[in-house]
Amino acid sequence: MYITYVIKSESDNLYTGHTNNLERRLFEHNNGLCKTTKVNKNWKVIFTKSFPTRSEAMKHEKWLKTGHGRDFIKSYMNSNKKT
């Protein structure tokens, strides 16, 4: 199983990716082991979606990086805010 995920840093930066081990990947992001995310701290998962194949997860990741996908994530984040 593969997971497409979006994480958010304490400085409100977002990162979108895919993995077959979310726990390991989040550890890598939070411990400076990923070139693209090591400048930010305290990454937290804000969205996940599971897929049976890597190609499906990659396709969804690519869509999340489009204008429509970014709008979806903004809407998703707004609907899940604690009041």
Short mmCIF file of C-alpha atoms in Angstrom, two decimals:
data_model
loop_
_atom_site.label_atom_id
_atom_site.label_comp_id
_atom_site.label_asym_id
_atom_site.label_seq_id
_atom_site.Cartn_x
_atom_site.Cartn_y
_atom_site.Cartn_z
CA MET A 1 0.00 0.00 0.00
CA TYR A 2 1.19 3.52 -0.83
CA ILE A 3 0.16 6.77 0.79
CA THR A 4 -0.01 10.26 -0.67
CA TYR A 5 0.48 12.77 2.12
CA VAL A 6 0.64 16.47 2.86
CA ILE A 7 2.63 17.73 5.83
CA LYS A 8 2.78 21.18 7.37
CA SER A 9 5.69 22.76 9.25
CA GLU A 10 5.47 25.02 12.30
CA SER A 11 6.10 27.95 9.92
CA ASP A 12 3.07 26.89 7.82
CA ASN A 13 5.03 25.53 4.86
CA LEU A 14 3.42 22.59 3.07
CA TYR A 15 5.06 19.57 1.47
CA THR A 16 3.34 16.91 -0.62
CA GLY A 17 4.77 13.46 -1.25
CA HIS A 18 4.11 9.73 -1.37
CA THR A 19 5.55 6.78 0.52
CA ASN A 20 4.95 3.19 1.53
CA ASN A 21 5.95 3.97 5.16
CA LEU A 22 4.52 7.22 6.49
CA GLU A 23 6.02 6.89 9.97
CA ARG A 24 9.55 6.50 8.57
CA ARG A 25 9.05 9.31 6.06
CA LEU A 26 7.78 11.74 8.72
CA PHE A 27 10.81 10.86 10.86
CA GLU A 28 13.07 11.71 7.91
CA HIS A 29 11.33 15.06 7.37
CA ASN A 30 11.54 15.98 11.06
CA ASN A 31 15.19 15.01 11.44
CA GLY A 32 16.66 16.92 8.53
CA LEU A 33 17.18 13.86 6.34
CA CYS A 34 15.26 15.31 3.37
CA LYS A 35 16.94 18.04 1.36
CA THR A 36 13.69 19.86 0.54
CA THR A 37 12.28 19.96 4.08
CA LYS A 38 15.30 20.15 6.37
CA VAL A 39 15.15 23.96 6.78
CA ASN A 40 11.76 23.72 8.52
CA LYS A 41 10.86 22.11 11.84
CA ASN A 42 8.06 20.10 13.44
CA TRP A 43 6.32 18.68 10.40
CA LYS A 44 2.83 17.32 11.07
CA VAL A 45 0.66 15.21 8.79
CA ILE A 46 -2.45 17.11 7.70
CA PHE A 47 -3.74 14.86 4.91
CA THR A 48 -3.32 11.26 3.76
CA LYS A 49 -4.90 9.05 1.15
CA SER A 50 -4.03 5.38 0.54
CA PHE A 51 -3.60 3.66 -2.82
CA PRO A 52 -2.92 0.04 -3.79
CA THR A 53 -0.13 0.96 -6.23
CA ARG A 54 2.74 3.43 -6.31
CA SER A 55 1.67 4.78 -9.69
CA GLU A 56 -1.77 5.72 -8.34
CA ALA A 57 -0.18 7.46 -5.34
CA MET A 58 2.19 9.34 -7.63
CA LYS A 59 -0.69 10.41 -9.87
CA HIS A 60 -2.60 11.75 -6.87
CA GLU A 61 0.52 13.53 -5.57
CA LYS A 62 0.94 15.18 -8.97
CA TRP A 63 -2.72 16.30 -8.91
CA LEU A 64 -2.33 17.73 -5.37
CA LYS A 65 0.47 19.93 -6.73
CA THR A 66 -1.84 21.50 -9.36
CA GLY A 67 -3.99 24.55 -8.74
CA HIS A 68 -7.07 22.37 -8.17
CA GLY A 69 -5.16 20.14 -5.78
CA ARG A 70 -3.81 23.10 -3.78
CA ASP A 71 -7.34 24.50 -3.59
CA PHE A 72 -8.53 21.10 -2.34
CA ILE A 73 -5.88 21.07 0.42
CA LYS A 74 -6.76 24.65 1.47
CA SER A 75 -10.43 23.69 1.62
CA TYR A 76 -9.58 20.48 3.50
CA MET A 77 -7.48 22.41 6.03
CA ASN A 78 -10.24 25.00 6.55
CA SER A 79 -12.89 22.33 7.08
CA ASN A 80 -10.72 20.57 9.68
CA LYS A 81 -9.77 23.62 11.74
CA LYS A 82 -10.59 23.35 15.42
CA THR A 83 -12.99 26.03 16.53
#
